[in-house]
Coordinates of C-alpha atoms in Angstrom, one line a residue:
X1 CA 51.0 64.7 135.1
X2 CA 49.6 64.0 131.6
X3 CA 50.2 67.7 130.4
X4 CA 54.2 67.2 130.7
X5 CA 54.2 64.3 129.0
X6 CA 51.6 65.5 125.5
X7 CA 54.1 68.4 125.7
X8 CA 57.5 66.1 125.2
X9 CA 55.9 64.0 122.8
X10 CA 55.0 67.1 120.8
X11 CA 58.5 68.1 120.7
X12 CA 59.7 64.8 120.1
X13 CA 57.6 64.6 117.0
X14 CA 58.7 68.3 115.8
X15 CA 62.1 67.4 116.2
X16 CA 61.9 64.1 114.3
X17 CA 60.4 66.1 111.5
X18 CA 63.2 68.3 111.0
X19 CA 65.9 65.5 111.0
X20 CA 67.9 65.9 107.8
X21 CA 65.8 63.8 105.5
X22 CA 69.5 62.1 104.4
X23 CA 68.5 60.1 107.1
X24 CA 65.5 58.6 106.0
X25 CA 67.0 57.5 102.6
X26 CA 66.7 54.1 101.8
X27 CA 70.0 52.3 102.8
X28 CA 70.0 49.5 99.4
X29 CA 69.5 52.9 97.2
X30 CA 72.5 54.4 99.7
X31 CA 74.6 51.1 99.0
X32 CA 73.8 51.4 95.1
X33 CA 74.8 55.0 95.3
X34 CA 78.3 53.7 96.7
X35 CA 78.6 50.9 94.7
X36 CA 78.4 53.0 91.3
X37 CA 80.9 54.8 92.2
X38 CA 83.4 51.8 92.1
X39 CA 81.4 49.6 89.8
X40 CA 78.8 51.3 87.4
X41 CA 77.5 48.3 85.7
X42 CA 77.2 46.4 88.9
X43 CA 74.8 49.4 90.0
X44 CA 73.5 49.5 86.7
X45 CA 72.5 46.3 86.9
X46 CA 71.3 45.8 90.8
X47 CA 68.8 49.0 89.9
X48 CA 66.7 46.9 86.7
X49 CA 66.2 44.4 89.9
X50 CA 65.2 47.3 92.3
X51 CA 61.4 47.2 92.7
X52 CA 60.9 48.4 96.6
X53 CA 58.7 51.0 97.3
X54 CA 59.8 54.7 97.4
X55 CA 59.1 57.3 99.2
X56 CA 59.0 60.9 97.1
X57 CA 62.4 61.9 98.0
X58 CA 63.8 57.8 97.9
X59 CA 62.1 58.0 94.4
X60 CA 63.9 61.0 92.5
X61 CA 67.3 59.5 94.4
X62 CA 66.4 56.4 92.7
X63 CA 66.2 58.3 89.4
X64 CA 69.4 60.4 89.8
X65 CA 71.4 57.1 90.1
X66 CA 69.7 55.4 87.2
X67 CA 70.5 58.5 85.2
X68 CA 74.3 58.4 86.4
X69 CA 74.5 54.5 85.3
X70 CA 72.9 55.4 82.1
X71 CA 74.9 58.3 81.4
X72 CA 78.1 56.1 82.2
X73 CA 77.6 54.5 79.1
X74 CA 77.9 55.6 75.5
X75 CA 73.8 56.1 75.3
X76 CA 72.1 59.5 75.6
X77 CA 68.6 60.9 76.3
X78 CA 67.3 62.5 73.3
X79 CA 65.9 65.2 75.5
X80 CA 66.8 66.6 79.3
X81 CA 62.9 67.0 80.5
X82 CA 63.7 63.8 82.9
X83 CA 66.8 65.3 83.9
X84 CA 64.9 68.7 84.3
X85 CA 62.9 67.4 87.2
X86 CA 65.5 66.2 89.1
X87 CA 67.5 69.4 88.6
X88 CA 63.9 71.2 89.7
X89 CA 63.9 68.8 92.4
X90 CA 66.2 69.1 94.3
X91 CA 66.9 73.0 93.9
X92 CA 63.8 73.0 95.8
X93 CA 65.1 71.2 98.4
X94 CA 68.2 73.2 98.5
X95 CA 70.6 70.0 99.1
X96 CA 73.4 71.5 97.1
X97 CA 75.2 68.0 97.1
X98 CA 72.5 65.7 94.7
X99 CA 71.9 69.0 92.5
X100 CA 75.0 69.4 91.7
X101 CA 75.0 65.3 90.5
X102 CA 71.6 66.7 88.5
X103 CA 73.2 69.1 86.7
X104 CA 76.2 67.1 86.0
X105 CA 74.1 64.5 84.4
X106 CA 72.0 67.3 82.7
X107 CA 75.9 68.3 81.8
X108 CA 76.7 64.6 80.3
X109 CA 73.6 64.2 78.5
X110 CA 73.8 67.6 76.8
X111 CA 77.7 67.0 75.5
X112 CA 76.4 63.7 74.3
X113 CA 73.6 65.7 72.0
X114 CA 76.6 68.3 71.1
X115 CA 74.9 71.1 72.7
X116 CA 78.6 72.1 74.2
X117 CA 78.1 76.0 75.4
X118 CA 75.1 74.6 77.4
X119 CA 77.0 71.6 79.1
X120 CA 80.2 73.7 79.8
X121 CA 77.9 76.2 81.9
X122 CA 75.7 73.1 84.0
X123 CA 79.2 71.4 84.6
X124 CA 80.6 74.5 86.3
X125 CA 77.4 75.2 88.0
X126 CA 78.2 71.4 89.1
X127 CA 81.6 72.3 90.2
X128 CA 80.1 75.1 92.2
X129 CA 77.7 72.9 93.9
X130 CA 79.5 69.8 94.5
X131 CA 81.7 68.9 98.0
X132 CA 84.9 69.7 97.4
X133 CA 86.3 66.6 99.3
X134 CA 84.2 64.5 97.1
X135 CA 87.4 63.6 94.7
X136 CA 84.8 61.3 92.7
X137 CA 82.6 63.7 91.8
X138 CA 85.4 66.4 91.2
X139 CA 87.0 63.5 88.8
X140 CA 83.9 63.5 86.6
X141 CA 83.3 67.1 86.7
X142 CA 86.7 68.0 85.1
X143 CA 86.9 64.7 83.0
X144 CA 83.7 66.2 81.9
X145 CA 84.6 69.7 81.1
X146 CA 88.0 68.2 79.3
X147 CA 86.1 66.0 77.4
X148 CA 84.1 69.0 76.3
X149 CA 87.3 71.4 75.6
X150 CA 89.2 68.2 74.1
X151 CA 86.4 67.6 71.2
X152 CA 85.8 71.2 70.6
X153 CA 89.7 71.8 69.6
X154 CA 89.8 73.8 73.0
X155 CA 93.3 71.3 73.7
X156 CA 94.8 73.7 76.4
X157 CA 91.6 74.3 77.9
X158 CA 91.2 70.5 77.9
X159 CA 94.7 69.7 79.7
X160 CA 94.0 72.3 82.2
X161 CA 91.1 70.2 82.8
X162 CA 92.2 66.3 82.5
X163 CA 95.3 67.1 84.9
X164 CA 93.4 68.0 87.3
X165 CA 90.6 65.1 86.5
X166 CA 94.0 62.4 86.6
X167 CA 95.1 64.0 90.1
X168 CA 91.1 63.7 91.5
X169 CA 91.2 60.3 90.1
X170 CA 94.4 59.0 91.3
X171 CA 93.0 60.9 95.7
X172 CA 90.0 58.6 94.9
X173 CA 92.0 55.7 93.8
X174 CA 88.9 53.8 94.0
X175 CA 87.6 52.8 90.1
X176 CA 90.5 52.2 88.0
X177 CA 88.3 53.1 85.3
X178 CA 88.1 56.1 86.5
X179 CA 91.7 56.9 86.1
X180 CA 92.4 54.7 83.4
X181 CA 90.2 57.4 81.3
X182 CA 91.3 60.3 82.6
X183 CA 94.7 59.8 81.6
X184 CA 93.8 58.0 78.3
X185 CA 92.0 61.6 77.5
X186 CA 95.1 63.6 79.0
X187 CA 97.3 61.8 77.0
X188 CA 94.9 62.1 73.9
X189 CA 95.7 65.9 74.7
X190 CA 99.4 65.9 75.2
X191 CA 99.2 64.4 71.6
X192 CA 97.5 67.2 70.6
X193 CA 100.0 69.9 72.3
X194 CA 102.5 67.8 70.5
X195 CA 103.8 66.6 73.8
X196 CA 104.9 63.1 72.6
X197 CA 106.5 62.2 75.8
X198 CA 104.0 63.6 78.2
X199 CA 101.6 61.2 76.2
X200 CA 103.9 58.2 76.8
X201 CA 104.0 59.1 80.2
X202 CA 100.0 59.2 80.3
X203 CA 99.6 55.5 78.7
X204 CA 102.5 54.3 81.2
X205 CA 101.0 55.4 84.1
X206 CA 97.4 53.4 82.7
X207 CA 99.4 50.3 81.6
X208 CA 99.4 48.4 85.5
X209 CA 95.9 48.7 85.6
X210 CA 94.7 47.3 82.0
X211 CA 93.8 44.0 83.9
X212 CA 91.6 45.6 85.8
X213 CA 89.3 47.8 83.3
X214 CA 86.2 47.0 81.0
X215 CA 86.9 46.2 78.0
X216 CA 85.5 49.0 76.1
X217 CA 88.2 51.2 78.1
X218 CA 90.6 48.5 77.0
X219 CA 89.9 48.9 73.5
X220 CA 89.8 53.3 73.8
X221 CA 93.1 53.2 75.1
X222 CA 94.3 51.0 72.1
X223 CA 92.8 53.1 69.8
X224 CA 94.7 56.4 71.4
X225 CA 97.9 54.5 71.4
X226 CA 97.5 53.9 67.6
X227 CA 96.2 57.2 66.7
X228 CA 99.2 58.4 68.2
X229 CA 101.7 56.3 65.9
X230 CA 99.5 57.1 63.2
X231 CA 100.3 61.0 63.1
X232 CA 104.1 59.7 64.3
X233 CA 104.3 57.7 60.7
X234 CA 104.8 54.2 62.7
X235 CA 102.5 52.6 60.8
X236 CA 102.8 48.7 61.6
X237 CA 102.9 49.7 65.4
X238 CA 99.5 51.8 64.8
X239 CA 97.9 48.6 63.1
X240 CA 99.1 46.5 66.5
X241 CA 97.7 48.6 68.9
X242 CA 94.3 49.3 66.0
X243 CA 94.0 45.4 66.2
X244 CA 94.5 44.5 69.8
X245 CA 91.8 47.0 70.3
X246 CA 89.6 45.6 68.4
X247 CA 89.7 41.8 70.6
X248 CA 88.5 43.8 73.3
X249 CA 85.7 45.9 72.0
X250 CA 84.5 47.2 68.1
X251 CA 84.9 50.3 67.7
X252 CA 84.2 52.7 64.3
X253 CA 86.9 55.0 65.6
X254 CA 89.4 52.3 65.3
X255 CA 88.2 51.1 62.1
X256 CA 88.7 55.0 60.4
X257 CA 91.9 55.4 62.0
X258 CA 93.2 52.0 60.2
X259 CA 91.6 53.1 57.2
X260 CA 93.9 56.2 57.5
X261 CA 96.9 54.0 58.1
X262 CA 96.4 52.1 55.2
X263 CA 95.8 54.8 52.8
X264 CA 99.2 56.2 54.2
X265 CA 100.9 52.8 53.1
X266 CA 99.5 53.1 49.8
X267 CA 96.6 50.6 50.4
X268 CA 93.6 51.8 48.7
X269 CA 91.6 48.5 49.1
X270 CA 91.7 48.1 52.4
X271 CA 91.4 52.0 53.5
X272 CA 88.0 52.2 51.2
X273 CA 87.2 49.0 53.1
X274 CA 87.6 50.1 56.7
X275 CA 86.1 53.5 55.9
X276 CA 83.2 52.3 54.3
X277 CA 82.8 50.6 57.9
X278 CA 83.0 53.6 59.7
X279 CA 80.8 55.3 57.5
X280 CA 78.2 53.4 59.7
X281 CA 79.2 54.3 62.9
X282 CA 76.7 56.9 65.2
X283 CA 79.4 59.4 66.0
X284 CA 79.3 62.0 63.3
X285 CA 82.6 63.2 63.6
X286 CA 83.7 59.7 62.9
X287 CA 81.2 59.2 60.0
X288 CA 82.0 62.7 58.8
X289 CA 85.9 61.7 58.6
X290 CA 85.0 58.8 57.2
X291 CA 82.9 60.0 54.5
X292 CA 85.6 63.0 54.1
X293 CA 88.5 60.0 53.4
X294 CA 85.7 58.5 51.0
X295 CA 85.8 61.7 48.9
X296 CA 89.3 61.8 48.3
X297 CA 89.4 58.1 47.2
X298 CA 86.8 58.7 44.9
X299 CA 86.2 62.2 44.1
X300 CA 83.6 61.6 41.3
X301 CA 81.1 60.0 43.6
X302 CA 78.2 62.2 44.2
X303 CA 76.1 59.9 46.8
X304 CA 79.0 60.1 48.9
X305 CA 78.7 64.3 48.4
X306 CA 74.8 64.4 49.3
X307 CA 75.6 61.9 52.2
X308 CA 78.5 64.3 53.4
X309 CA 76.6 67.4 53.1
X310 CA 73.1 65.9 55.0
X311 CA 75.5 65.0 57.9
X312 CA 77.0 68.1 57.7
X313 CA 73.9 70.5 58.2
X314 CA 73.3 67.9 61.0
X315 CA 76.3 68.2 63.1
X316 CA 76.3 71.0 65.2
X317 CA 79.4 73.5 64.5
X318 CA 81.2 74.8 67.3
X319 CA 84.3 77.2 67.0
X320 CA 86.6 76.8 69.9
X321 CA 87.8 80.5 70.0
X322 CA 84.3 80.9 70.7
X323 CA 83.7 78.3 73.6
X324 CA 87.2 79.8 75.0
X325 CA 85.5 83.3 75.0
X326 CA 82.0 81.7 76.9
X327 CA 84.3 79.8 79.1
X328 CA 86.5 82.7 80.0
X329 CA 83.4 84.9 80.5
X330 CA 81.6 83.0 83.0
X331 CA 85.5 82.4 85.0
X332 CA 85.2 86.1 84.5
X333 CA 81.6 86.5 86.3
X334 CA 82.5 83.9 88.9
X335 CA 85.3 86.0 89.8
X336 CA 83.8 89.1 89.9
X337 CA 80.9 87.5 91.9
X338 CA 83.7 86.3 94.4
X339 CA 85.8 89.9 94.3
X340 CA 82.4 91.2 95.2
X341 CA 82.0 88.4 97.6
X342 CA 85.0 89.5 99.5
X343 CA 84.6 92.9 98.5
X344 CA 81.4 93.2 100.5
X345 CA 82.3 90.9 103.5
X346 CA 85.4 93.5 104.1
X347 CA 83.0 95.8 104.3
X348 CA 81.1 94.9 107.1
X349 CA 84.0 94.0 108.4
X350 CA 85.4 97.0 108.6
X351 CA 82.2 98.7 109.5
X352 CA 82.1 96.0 112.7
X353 CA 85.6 97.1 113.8
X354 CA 84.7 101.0 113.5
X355 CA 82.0 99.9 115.3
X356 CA 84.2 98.5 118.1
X357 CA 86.3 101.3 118.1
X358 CA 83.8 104.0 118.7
X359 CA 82.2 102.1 121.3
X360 CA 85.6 101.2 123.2
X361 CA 86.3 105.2 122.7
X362 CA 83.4 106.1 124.3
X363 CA 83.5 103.4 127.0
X364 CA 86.9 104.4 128.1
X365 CA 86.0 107.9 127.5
X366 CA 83.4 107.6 130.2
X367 CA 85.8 105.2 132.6
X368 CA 88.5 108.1 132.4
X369 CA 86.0 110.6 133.6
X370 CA 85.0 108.6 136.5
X371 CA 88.6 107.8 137.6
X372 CA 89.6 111.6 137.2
X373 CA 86.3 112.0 139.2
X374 CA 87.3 109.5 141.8
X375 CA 91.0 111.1 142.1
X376 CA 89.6 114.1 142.5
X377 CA 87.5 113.2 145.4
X378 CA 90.6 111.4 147.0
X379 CA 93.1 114.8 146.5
X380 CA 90.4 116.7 148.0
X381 CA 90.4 114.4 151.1
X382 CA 93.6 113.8 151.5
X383 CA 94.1 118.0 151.6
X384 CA 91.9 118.2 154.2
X385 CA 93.5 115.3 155.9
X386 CA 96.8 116.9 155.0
X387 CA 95.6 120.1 157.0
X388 CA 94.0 118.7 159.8
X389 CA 97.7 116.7 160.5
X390 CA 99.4 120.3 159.9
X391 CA 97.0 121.9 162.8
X392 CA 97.0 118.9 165.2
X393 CA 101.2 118.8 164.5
X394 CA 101.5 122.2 165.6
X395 CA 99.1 122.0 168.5
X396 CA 101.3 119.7 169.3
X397 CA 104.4 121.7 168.9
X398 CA 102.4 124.3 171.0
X399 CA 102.0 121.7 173.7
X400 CA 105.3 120.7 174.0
X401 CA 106.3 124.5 174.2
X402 CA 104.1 124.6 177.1
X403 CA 105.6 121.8 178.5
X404 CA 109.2 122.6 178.1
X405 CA 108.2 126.2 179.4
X406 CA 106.7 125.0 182.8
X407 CA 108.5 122.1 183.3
X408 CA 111.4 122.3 185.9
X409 CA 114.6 121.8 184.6
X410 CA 116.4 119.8 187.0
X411 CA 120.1 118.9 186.3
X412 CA 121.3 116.9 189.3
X413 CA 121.8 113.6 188.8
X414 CA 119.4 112.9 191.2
X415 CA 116.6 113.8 189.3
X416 CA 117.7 113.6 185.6
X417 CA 119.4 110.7 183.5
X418 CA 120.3 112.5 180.3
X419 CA 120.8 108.8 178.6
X420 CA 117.9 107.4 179.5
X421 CA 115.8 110.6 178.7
X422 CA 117.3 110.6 175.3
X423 CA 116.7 106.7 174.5
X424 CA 113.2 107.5 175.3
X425 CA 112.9 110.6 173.4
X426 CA 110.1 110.8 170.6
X427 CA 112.4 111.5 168.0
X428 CA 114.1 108.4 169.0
X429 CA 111.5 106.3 169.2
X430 CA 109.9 107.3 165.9
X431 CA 112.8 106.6 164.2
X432 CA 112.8 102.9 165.8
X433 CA 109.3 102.8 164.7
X434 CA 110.4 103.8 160.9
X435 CA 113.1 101.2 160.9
X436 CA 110.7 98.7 162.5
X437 CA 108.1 99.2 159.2
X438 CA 111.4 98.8 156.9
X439 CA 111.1 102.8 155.6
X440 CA 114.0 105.4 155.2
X441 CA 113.8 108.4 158.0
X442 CA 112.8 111.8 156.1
X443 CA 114.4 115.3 156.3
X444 CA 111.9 116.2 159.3
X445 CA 113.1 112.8 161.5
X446 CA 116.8 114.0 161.0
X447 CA 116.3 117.9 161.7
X448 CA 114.3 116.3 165.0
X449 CA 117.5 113.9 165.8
X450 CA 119.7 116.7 165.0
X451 CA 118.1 119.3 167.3
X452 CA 117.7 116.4 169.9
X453 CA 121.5 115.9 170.3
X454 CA 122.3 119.6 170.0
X455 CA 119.8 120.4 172.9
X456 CA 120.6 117.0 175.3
X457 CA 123.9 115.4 174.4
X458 CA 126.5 118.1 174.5
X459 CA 129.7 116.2 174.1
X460 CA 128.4 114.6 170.8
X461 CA 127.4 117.7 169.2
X462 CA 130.6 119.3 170.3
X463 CA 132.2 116.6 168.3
X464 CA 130.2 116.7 165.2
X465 CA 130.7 120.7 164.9
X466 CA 134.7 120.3 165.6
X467 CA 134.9 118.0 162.6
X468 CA 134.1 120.1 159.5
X469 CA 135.4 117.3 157.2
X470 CA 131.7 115.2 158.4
X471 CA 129.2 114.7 155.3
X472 CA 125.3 114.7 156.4
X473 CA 125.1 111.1 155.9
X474 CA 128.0 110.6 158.2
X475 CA 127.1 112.8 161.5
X476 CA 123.5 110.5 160.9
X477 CA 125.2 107.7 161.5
X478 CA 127.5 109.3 164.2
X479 CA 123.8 110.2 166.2
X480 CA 122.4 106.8 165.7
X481 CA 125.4 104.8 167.0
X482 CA 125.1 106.9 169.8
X483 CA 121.5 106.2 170.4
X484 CA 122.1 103.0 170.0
X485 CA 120.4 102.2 166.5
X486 CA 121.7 98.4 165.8
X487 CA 123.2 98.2 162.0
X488 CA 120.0 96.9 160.7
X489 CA 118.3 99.8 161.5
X490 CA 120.5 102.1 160.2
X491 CA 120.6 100.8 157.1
X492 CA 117.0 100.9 156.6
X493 CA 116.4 104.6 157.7
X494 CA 119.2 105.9 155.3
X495 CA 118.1 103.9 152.4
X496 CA 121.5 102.2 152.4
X497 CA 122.3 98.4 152.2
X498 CA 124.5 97.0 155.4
X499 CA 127.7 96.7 154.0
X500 CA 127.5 100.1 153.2
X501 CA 126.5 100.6 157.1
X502 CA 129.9 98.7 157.5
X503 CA 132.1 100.3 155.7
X504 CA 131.2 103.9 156.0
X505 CA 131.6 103.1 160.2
X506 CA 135.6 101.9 159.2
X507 CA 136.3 105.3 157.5
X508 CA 134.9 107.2 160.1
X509 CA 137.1 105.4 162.9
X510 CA 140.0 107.5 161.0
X511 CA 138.4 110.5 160.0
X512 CA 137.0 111.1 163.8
X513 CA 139.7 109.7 166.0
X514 CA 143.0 109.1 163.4
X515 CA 143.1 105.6 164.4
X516 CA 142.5 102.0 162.3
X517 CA 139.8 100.0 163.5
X518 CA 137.1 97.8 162.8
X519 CA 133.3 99.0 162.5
X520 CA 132.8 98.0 166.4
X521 CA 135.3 99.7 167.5
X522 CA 134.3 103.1 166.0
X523 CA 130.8 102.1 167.8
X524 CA 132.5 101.6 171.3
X525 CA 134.5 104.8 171.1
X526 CA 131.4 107.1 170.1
X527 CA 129.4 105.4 173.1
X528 CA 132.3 106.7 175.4
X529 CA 132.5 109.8 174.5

């Protein structure tokens, strides 16, 4: 009894061991890893208080959502070893899902340090990897990847990329951030196009949800609204939307771009002012601008040269005809991949239904051989069967000879009913038999009937010689009225339906006796004869 039982516990333990270890996660990380995706500083902010402890697996989850919240903000990671070992991680464990959130947040962290070629290819490797019913995920991917395209002067690229970001966001419909952003950058892009109304659509469809957003989103939108204007030469509605931005959030952006809009209206004071501001800021495209717009104020400043040209060798230069290229290259390798894909699964299939085909051939091949086998075995049989009827039909006929030949032929009425003996003749009462089984007499039954009446029923065969207008079909039914064959019958052994029976009886009243009459009466007058 106790060796059935160590051997279910046994299993019981294997198969616990190989449960998906998804399972064993711990549920407040699983409820931060929701949560983010609604509310990132709420998550942000719930993980500094998280000090349970981990398991392994629970740990390196733990640091994938940390790096997510991070990442959600405007800070970076000067270098990606920590990301590194959750990429390493977890393409160990093969769970395609939480690799593909590594490499999107290797993806993040690398645009962030301006290493662009090298975060286009992780956030398509992302792409790859990710669910495609996660519409989150597929928000941030594309968001990502227009981002990228936007920044490196890539703008079609980039609104390729945002519409789709705006359509993921909107299926989520979860973080109003979320969308709020991805149409803030799409519209940024229409502006770009020159798509002026496309952009006004953008910023209308973000406007309902303002109360709803952070306020550094609050204050990016502004600044995109007023950047527009800028470049539209509506100066006092650029400084508006520049200045409601800025009770929301600070931003150096903002500050260049109403630098710019006060050069434009011939302010010099206040543009050096503001762009001496953003000279600060930690973006170097903005502080590069901003130094740029320095220069032309005051061209005979050389600090502002050697502080122009240090940033310069420091910003990393990308050309977008060249990012195009590397992005069309690897579409072009993931495509070929896939046509070869495809390419390769046709094959076998293909080679499976060839497969099928011989095999079927040869299965019925075989099958036909044992049916032709089989009929020929039954033709065989049925010719000997065929010739033992033919011998034992004309011993018969042999017999009957013998018996016609020594039988005395009596003809006084005495000893010799010619009616009854032809209602009881053989020929007769095969043909009852035929009817009886519902099948049509053949051509030996009606030679047999016809030599029966010639030989025994004189006056009737008289009749059927003396009337040369008679078809074959009609002296039939002339001998099996006589014989008394009901209609039924008569219609079965000739193959003929009843009314036909009928009618065919009605013309014969004329043709044999010149007279109108019904069926019955033709019957009565052919029994008298």
């Amino acid at each position: 009894m106790r060796n059935p039982l160590i051997y279910i516990i046994i299993i019981s333990l294997m198969v616990a061991g190989c449960v998906d270890e998804r399972h064993t996660r711990n549920p407040k990380l699983i409820a931060l890893d929701s949560l983010q995706r609604i509310s990132p500083d709420s998550a942000f902010n719930m993980l500094d208080d998280f000090n349970e402890v981990l398991t392994p697996n629970d740990s390196v989850y733990n640091n994938l959502i940390y790096t997510e919240t991070i990442l959600n903000k405007t800070v970076s990671y000067a270098s990606d070893s920590a990301i590194n070992k959750i990429v390493d991680y977890y393409n160990i464990k093969q769970d395609n899902a939480l690799l593909g959130r590594a490499y999107l947040c290797r993806s993040i962290n690398r645009f962030k340090n301006g290493r662009y070629s090298c975060a286009i290819a992780d956030a398509i490797m992302a792409e790859k990897l990710l669910p495609t019913d996660d519409k989150y995920y597929g928000c941030k991917v594309q968001l990502l990847l227009g981002q990228i395209n936007l920044d490196a002067g890539c703008n079609r690229l980039s609104l390729e990329r945002l519409k789709k970001a705006s359509h993921y966001a909107d299926e989520f419909g979860k973080n109003p951030t979320l969308i709020a952003q991805s149409y803030n950058y799409m519209a940024e892009a229409y502006d770009r196009c020159g798509d002026r109304d496309s952009f006004m659509l953008c910023i209308r469809h973000i406007t309902p949800l303002l109360s709803k957003l952070d306020n550094y989103t609050k204050a990016d939108i502004n600044v995109n609204i007023g950047d527009m204007y800028m470049r539209a030469g509506k100066f006092k509605k650029a400084l508006s939307y520049l200045r409601e931005g800025e009770t929301y959030d600070f931003s150096y952006k903002a500050l260049y771009i109403m630098g710019e809009v006060y050069y434009m209206m011939g302010n010099s004071k206040k543009a050096n002012a503001h762009w001496v501001d953003a000279a600060s800021s930690g973006s170097m495209p903005v502080r590069q601008a901003s130094l740029a717009s320095l220069i032309k104020l005051h061209p005979d400043n050389v600090e502002l040269y050697q502080r122009f040209y240090s940033l310069y060798k420091q910003i990393p230069h990308v050309d977008s005809d060249e990012l195009s290229a590397f992005q069309m290259r690897l579409s072009q390798q993931e495509m070929q991949h896939e046509t070869y894909i495809r390419t390769i699964t046709l094959l076998y299939i293909i080679i499976g239904i060839l497969l099928l085909l011989i095999f079927s051939y040869l299965y019925y091949h075989h099958k036909i051989k044992a049916v032709r086998r089989r009929l020929s075995d039954i033709n065989t049989r049925y010719l000997d069967y065929l010739e033992d009827y033919n011998n034992a039909k004309c011993n018969i006929e042999e017999l009957k000879n013998k018996i016609v030949k020594y039988q005395e032929d009596k003809e006084t009425p005495e000893k010799w009913n010619i009616e009854n003996m032809l209602l009881k003749a053989d020929a007769v009462i095969s043909l009852h038999r035929i009817a009886s089984k519902g099948q049509s007499a053949n051509e030996v039954n009606w030679q047999k009937l016809t030599q029966l009446i010639s030989e025994c029923d004189k006056n009737i065969a008289i009749a059927l010689r003396g009337n040369l207008e008679l078809s074959e079909r009609e002296q039939h039914v002339i001998m099996l009225i006589r014989l008394r064959f009901i209609p039924s019958e008569i219609s079965v052994l000739m193959d003929v339906s009843a009314q036909n029976v009928t009618n065919m009886r009605q013309r014969l009243m004329q043709k044999m006796f010149g007279d109108n009459g019904g069926a019955r009466d033709f019957d009565r007058r052919i029994r008298e004869l």
